[in-house]
Each structure stands twice: as structure tokens, then as C-alpha cells.
């Protein structure tokens, strides 16, 4: 790789990190960057005990905020490592700029979704819409510059969409809520960006990982089988594994 190639990969990772912090930190409030004070009203307590209780509450809050700030730093640093490694990997193994930017964007969307789902057990619609908007822009460039291949590209994406969105949509209907519709919509983006093979591999590995997570929670925390396990982190792991195993 030339110096220019390295700079491009770093810039892409920087942009991914920007959107990651924007969605996880400032939009969904998953991260904690600043120390905040929480005031809690205490009813039916003598005034002479208020000062002691306020100090005790603020001490607990401060410790919680310190923990959350460290946790936020770990998440952000981990995301930066993922973005840098995947950027260099895709640059070396992907044929074509459109595919590079398309899968880099998909990596960002899945990483953000996995983090938010882990913390809040939901995947925001705005994130899905952002992924679809990015894909639409890339479609425009592909139609202009790759007109001879656009039908094959579109066909592959539609197969991926049918695999990801179609299978999970049926699973969500049949399971009556066990599979969240946020996961279904996320796989619609994966299908349109990753195509048939990457989508199928991601879904298969994610289901295996999620099953392992569920069994671990049942045995370690002694939860029942109805305990909700966020699917986003499993999708993230499944996608990275599928990306490494795919041949481009």
C-alpha cells in the first residue's frame, strides 16, 4: 500500500468513528462523556439527615459516571480498531472503489447497531435509513459508471435482501416478537449492501453466535429461555467473521 492508500483508509476510519460517536453518544445517549449530577427528592426524611443522604447519593452517582466514562472509552477505542482493521482489509481485498465504500459503510452501520442494541435492546430507524440512503447514493454512481454490470449487481442485492430481510421477517412473524423488527430492517440493509453470499454467511454465523450467547446466559445467570438476548452484537460478530471468510 502506498502512503495515499494508508491516508484514505485512516480517513474512512475517522469518518466511521465520527458517525459512531454521533449515533451512540449524542443521539442514543449510550455513552457518557461528562460528569453529571443527579438530584433526587427524598420524601418523609428529617432535614438533619438530608445532607448525609445527598452526599451518599452523589457519591454513588459519581462512581457510576466514572465507570460509564471508562466503559465509553473502551467501546470507542474498540470501534476505532475495528474500523481501521476492516478499512485496510477491505482496501486490500475488495475490487473497486464502490465496493470498498459500500462495505465500509455497512461495517459502520452494523457496528453502531450492535453497540446500541447491546445497551438499549433496540436498533433505531434513523440508522437503518442512513444505511439505505448511503446505498442509494452508491447505486446512482454504479448506474452511471458500471451500467454494464448494474443488472447483475441489482440481482445479487435482491437475493441478499430476500435472504436477510425475508427470512428474518418470517421469523419475526412466527416467533411473535422473539425476533425484533429492528434486526429485520438491519438485515435489509445488509442484503442490499452485502449481496447474497455475505448476507447468508452473516445470518448463519449470527444465529449460531446468538444461540451460544443465549445458552451461556441461561447457565451463568440462570435465566429462562424467554429471556430477551439482543441480536445486534451477534450480527456484528457474524458480519466480521463472514467478511474474513468471504472471497472477493
GROMACS .gro file of C-alpha atoms in nm:
model
  248
    1UNK     CA    1   0.000   0.000   0.000
    2UNK     CA    2   0.117   0.350  -0.080
    3UNK     CA    3   0.107   0.641   0.162
    4UNK     CA    4  -0.201   0.773  -0.017
    5UNK     CA    5  -0.378   0.439   0.034
    6UNK     CA    6  -0.297   0.446   0.405
    7UNK     CA    7  -0.430   0.801   0.436
    8UNK     CA    8  -0.753   0.701   0.258
    9UNK     CA    9  -0.808   0.409   0.497
   10UNK     CA   10  -0.741   0.629   0.801
   11UNK     CA   11  -0.981   0.896   0.672
   12UNK     CA   12  -1.253   0.635   0.618
   13UNK     CA   13  -1.199   0.501   0.971
   14UNK     CA   14  -1.213   0.858   1.108
   15UNK     CA   15  -1.545   0.918   0.929
   16UNK     CA   16  -1.683   0.590   1.062
   17UNK     CA   17  -1.576   0.685   1.415
   18UNK     CA   18  -1.747   1.024   1.378
   19UNK     CA   19  -2.080   0.863   1.291
   20UNK     CA   20  -2.029   0.602   1.564
   21UNK     CA   21  -1.989   0.868   1.834
   22UNK     CA   22  -2.268   1.077   1.682
   23UNK     CA   23  -2.523   0.795   1.697
   24UNK     CA   24  -2.410   0.611   2.010
   25UNK     CA   25  -2.301   0.909   2.217
   26UNK     CA   26  -2.505   1.213   2.128
   27UNK     CA   27  -2.816   1.067   1.968
   28UNK     CA   28  -2.887   0.748   2.163
   29UNK     CA   29  -2.704   0.858   2.482
   30UNK     CA   30  -2.529   0.522   2.508
   31UNK     CA   31  -2.201   0.687   2.606
   32UNK     CA   32  -2.126   0.914   2.899
   33UNK     CA   33  -1.864   1.183   2.836
   34UNK     CA   34  -1.928   1.441   3.106
   35UNK     CA   35  -1.981   1.424   3.477
   36UNK     CA   36  -2.348   1.486   3.557
   37UNK     CA   37  -2.517   1.544   3.888
   38UNK     CA   38  -2.848   1.374   3.958
   39UNK     CA   39  -3.070   1.533   4.217
   40UNK     CA   40  -3.319   1.308   4.384
   41UNK     CA   41  -3.603   1.427   4.602
   42UNK     CA   42  -3.636   1.239   4.929
   43UNK     CA   43  -3.974   1.250   5.093
   44UNK     CA   44  -4.053   1.199   5.458
   45UNK     CA   45  -3.691   1.240   5.572
   46UNK     CA   46  -3.576   1.463   5.855
   47UNK     CA   47  -3.389   1.773   5.743
   48UNK     CA   48  -3.090   1.682   5.957
   49UNK     CA   49  -3.036   1.364   5.752
   50UNK     CA   50  -3.068   1.532   5.411
   51UNK     CA   51  -2.704   1.641   5.385
   52UNK     CA   52  -2.576   1.292   5.461
   53UNK     CA   53  -2.814   1.128   5.213
   54UNK     CA   54  -2.734   1.381   4.939
   55UNK     CA   55  -2.360   1.317   4.981
   56UNK     CA   56  -2.419   0.943   4.971
   57UNK     CA   57  -2.635   0.965   4.657
   58UNK     CA   58  -2.388   1.194   4.477
   59UNK     CA   59  -2.102   0.960   4.570
   60UNK     CA   60  -2.280   0.667   4.411
   61UNK     CA   61  -2.368   0.878   4.106
   62UNK     CA   62  -2.007   0.995   4.067
   63UNK     CA   63  -1.874   0.639   4.081
   64UNK     CA   64  -2.135   0.534   3.825
   65UNK     CA   65  -2.036   0.818   3.592
   66UNK     CA   66  -1.666   0.731   3.621
   67UNK     CA   67  -1.747   0.368   3.534
   68UNK     CA   68  -1.958   0.477   3.237
   69UNK     CA   69  -1.686   0.709   3.109
   70UNK     CA   70  -1.430   0.427   3.117
   71UNK     CA   71  -1.682   0.195   2.954
   72UNK     CA   72  -1.746   0.455   2.683
   73UNK     CA   73  -1.372   0.492   2.616
   74UNK     CA   74  -1.337   0.114   2.580
   75UNK     CA   75  -1.628   0.099   2.333
   76UNK     CA   76  -1.493   0.388   2.126
   77UNK     CA   77  -1.136   0.256   2.119
   78UNK     CA   78  -1.263  -0.089   2.020
   79UNK     CA   79  -1.470   0.064   1.740
   80UNK     CA   80  -1.167   0.259   1.612
   81UNK     CA   81  -0.962  -0.063   1.600
   82UNK     CA   82  -1.243  -0.241   1.413
   83UNK     CA   83  -1.280   0.044   1.164
   84UNK     CA   84  -0.906   0.067   1.097
   85UNK     CA   85  -0.859  -0.308   1.055
   86UNK     CA   86  -1.164  -0.352   0.830
   87UNK     CA   87  -1.068  -0.048   0.621
   88UNK     CA   88  -0.722  -0.188   0.548
   89UNK     CA   89  -0.865  -0.538   0.495
   90UNK     CA   90  -1.130  -0.419   0.251
   91UNK     CA   91  -0.886  -0.194   0.066
   92UNK     CA   92  -0.653  -0.489   0.008
   93UNK     CA   93  -0.921  -0.747  -0.080
   94UNK     CA   94  -1.208  -0.556  -0.243
   95UNK     CA   95  -1.210  -0.493  -0.616
   96UNK     CA   96  -1.341  -0.146  -0.693
   97UNK     CA   97  -1.393   0.179  -0.506
   98UNK     CA   98  -1.770   0.141  -0.491
   99UNK     CA   99  -1.748  -0.194  -0.317
  100UNK     CA  100  -1.488  -0.056  -0.075
  101UNK     CA  101  -1.702   0.240   0.032
  102UNK     CA  102  -2.020   0.030   0.031
  103UNK     CA  103  -1.881  -0.234   0.269
  104UNK     CA  104  -1.703   0.027   0.480
  105UNK     CA  105  -2.038   0.199   0.528
  106UNK     CA  106  -2.201  -0.135   0.610
  107UNK     CA  107  -1.931  -0.208   0.869
  108UNK     CA  108  -2.007   0.125   1.034
  109UNK     CA  109  -2.384   0.066   1.036
  110UNK     CA  110  -2.352  -0.283   1.186
  111UNK     CA  111  -2.101  -0.169   1.450
  112UNK     CA  112  -2.329   0.116   1.559
  113UNK     CA  113  -2.633  -0.115   1.560
  114UNK     CA  114  -2.452  -0.379   1.765
  115UNK     CA  115  -2.345  -0.124   2.028
  116UNK     CA  116  -2.687   0.041   2.060
  117UNK     CA  117  -2.870  -0.292   2.067
  118UNK     CA  118  -2.635  -0.421   2.336
  119UNK     CA  119  -2.705  -0.122   2.559
  120UNK     CA  120  -3.069  -0.039   2.480
  121UNK     CA  121  -3.204  -0.358   2.313
  122UNK     CA  122  -3.325  -0.163   2.012
  123UNK     CA  123  -3.195  -0.060   1.670
  124UNK     CA  124  -3.300   0.295   1.573
  125UNK     CA  125  -3.484   0.351   1.247
  126UNK     CA  126  -3.264   0.653   1.171
  127UNK     CA  127  -2.962   0.424   1.150
  128UNK     CA  128  -3.140   0.195   0.903
  129UNK     CA  129  -3.249   0.496   0.695
  130UNK     CA  130  -2.889   0.622   0.693
  131UNK     CA  131  -2.771   0.286   0.558
  132UNK     CA  132  -3.040   0.285   0.288
  133UNK     CA  133  -2.955   0.644   0.191
  134UNK     CA  134  -2.585   0.558   0.156
  135UNK     CA  135  -2.672   0.255  -0.056
  136UNK     CA  136  -2.900   0.463  -0.279
  137UNK     CA  137  -2.619   0.713  -0.343
  138UNK     CA  138  -2.381   0.431  -0.435
  139UNK     CA  139  -2.648   0.286  -0.666
  140UNK     CA  140  -2.655   0.616  -0.855
  141UNK     CA  141  -2.278   0.609  -0.907
  142UNK     CA  142  -2.291   0.240  -1.007
  143UNK     CA  143  -2.564   0.308  -1.263
  144UNK     CA  144  -2.356   0.588  -1.415
  145UNK     CA  145  -2.016   0.419  -1.411
  146UNK     CA  146  -2.098   0.046  -1.413
  147UNK     CA  147  -2.402   0.035  -1.639
  148UNK     CA  148  -2.298  -0.296  -1.796
  149UNK     CA  149  -2.286  -0.469  -1.457
  150UNK     CA  150  -2.575  -0.295  -1.283
  151UNK     CA  151  -2.830  -0.570  -1.356
  152UNK     CA  152  -2.604  -0.836  -1.206
  153UNK     CA  153  -2.534  -0.613  -0.905
  154UNK     CA  154  -2.903  -0.544  -0.852
  155UNK     CA  155  -2.992  -0.912  -0.889
  156UNK     CA  156  -2.730  -1.013  -0.632
  157UNK     CA  157  -2.855  -0.744  -0.392
  158UNK     CA  158  -3.216  -0.855  -0.430
  159UNK     CA  159  -3.118  -1.213  -0.348
  160UNK     CA  160  -2.933  -1.085  -0.042
  161UNK     CA  161  -3.238  -0.878   0.054
  162UNK     CA  162  -3.464  -1.182   0.019
  163UNK     CA  163  -3.229  -1.392   0.234
  164UNK     CA  164  -3.176  -1.136   0.510
  165UNK     CA  165  -3.499  -0.941   0.528
  166UNK     CA  166  -3.727  -1.219   0.404
  167UNK     CA  167  -3.613  -1.495   0.639
  168UNK     CA  168  -3.597  -1.273   0.948
  169UNK     CA  169  -3.934  -1.112   0.867
  170UNK     CA  170  -4.097  -1.457   0.859
  171UNK     CA  171  -3.913  -1.548   1.180
  172UNK     CA  172  -4.038  -1.229   1.348
  173UNK     CA  173  -4.397  -1.307   1.247
  174UNK     CA  174  -4.381  -1.671   1.351
  175UNK     CA  175  -4.196  -1.607   1.678
  176UNK     CA  176  -4.435  -1.323   1.774
  177UNK     CA  177  -4.170  -1.079   1.886
  178UNK     CA  178  -3.877  -1.303   1.973
  179UNK     CA  179  -3.701  -1.156   1.669
  180UNK     CA  180  -3.712  -0.777   1.672
  181UNK     CA  181  -3.815  -0.582   1.365
  182UNK     CA  182  -3.506  -0.365   1.414
  183UNK     CA  183  -3.297  -0.673   1.334
  184UNK     CA  184  -3.518  -0.741   1.031
  185UNK     CA  185  -3.467  -0.388   0.896
  186UNK     CA  186  -3.093  -0.405   0.965
  187UNK     CA  187  -3.069  -0.720   0.754
  188UNK     CA  188  -3.248  -0.540   0.474
  189UNK     CA  189  -2.951  -0.301   0.464
  190UNK     CA  190  -2.706  -0.592   0.488
  191UNK     CA  191  -2.876  -0.769   0.200
  192UNK     CA  192  -2.872  -0.464  -0.027
  193UNK     CA  193  -2.508  -0.385   0.052
  194UNK     CA  194  -2.353  -0.727   0.102
  195UNK     CA  195  -2.527  -0.933  -0.161
  196UNK     CA  196  -2.632  -1.297  -0.136
  197UNK     CA  197  -2.319  -1.473  -0.006
  198UNK     CA  198  -2.216  -1.218   0.257
  199UNK     CA  199  -2.575  -1.186   0.383
  200UNK     CA  200  -2.627  -1.562   0.407
  201UNK     CA  201  -2.293  -1.611   0.585
  202UNK     CA  202  -2.364  -1.326   0.827
  203UNK     CA  203  -2.710  -1.458   0.911
  204UNK     CA  204  -2.590  -1.815   0.961
  205UNK     CA  205  -2.296  -1.720   1.186
  206UNK     CA  206  -2.507  -1.466   1.377
  207UNK     CA  207  -2.770  -1.729   1.457
  208UNK     CA  208  -2.501  -1.966   1.585
  209UNK     CA  209  -2.339  -1.692   1.797
  210UNK     CA  210  -2.676  -1.578   1.934
  211UNK     CA  211  -2.760  -1.937   2.031
  212UNK     CA  212  -2.429  -1.965   2.218
  213UNK     CA  213  -2.497  -1.632   2.393
  214UNK     CA  214  -2.846  -1.744   2.493
  215UNK     CA  215  -2.725  -2.077   2.635
  216UNK     CA  216  -2.445  -1.901   2.824
  217UNK     CA  217  -2.691  -1.656   2.981
  218UNK     CA  218  -2.925  -1.939   3.079
  219UNK     CA  219  -2.648  -2.137   3.252
  220UNK     CA  220  -2.447  -1.849   3.402
  221UNK     CA  221  -2.729  -1.616   3.509
  222UNK     CA  222  -2.988  -1.890   3.544
  223UNK     CA  223  -3.241  -1.716   3.322
  224UNK     CA  224  -3.518  -1.895   3.140
  225UNK     CA  225  -3.547  -1.943   2.765
  226UNK     CA  226  -3.781  -1.644   2.735
  227UNK     CA  227  -3.505  -1.402   2.839
  228UNK     CA  228  -3.450  -1.149   2.560
  229UNK     CA  229  -3.099  -1.154   2.414
  230UNK     CA  230  -3.004  -0.863   2.185
  231UNK     CA  231  -2.932  -0.992   1.835
  232UNK     CA  232  -2.726  -0.688   1.728
  233UNK     CA  233  -2.395  -0.798   1.884
  234UNK     CA  234  -2.433  -1.143   1.725
  235UNK     CA  235  -2.494  -0.978   1.387
  236UNK     CA  236  -2.178  -0.772   1.437
  237UNK     CA  237  -1.969  -1.081   1.514
  238UNK     CA  238  -2.132  -1.277   1.232
  239UNK     CA  239  -2.061  -0.998   0.984
  240UNK     CA  240  -1.692  -0.970   1.077
  241UNK     CA  241  -1.650  -1.348   1.054
  242UNK     CA  242  -1.832  -1.360   0.720
  243UNK     CA  243  -1.621  -1.072   0.592
  244UNK     CA  244  -1.298  -1.254   0.678
  245UNK     CA  245  -1.420  -1.583   0.529
  246UNK     CA  246  -1.561  -1.437   0.207
  247UNK     CA  247  -1.362  -1.441  -0.113
  248UNK     CA  248  -1.391  -1.118  -0.311
   0.00000   0.00000   0.00000
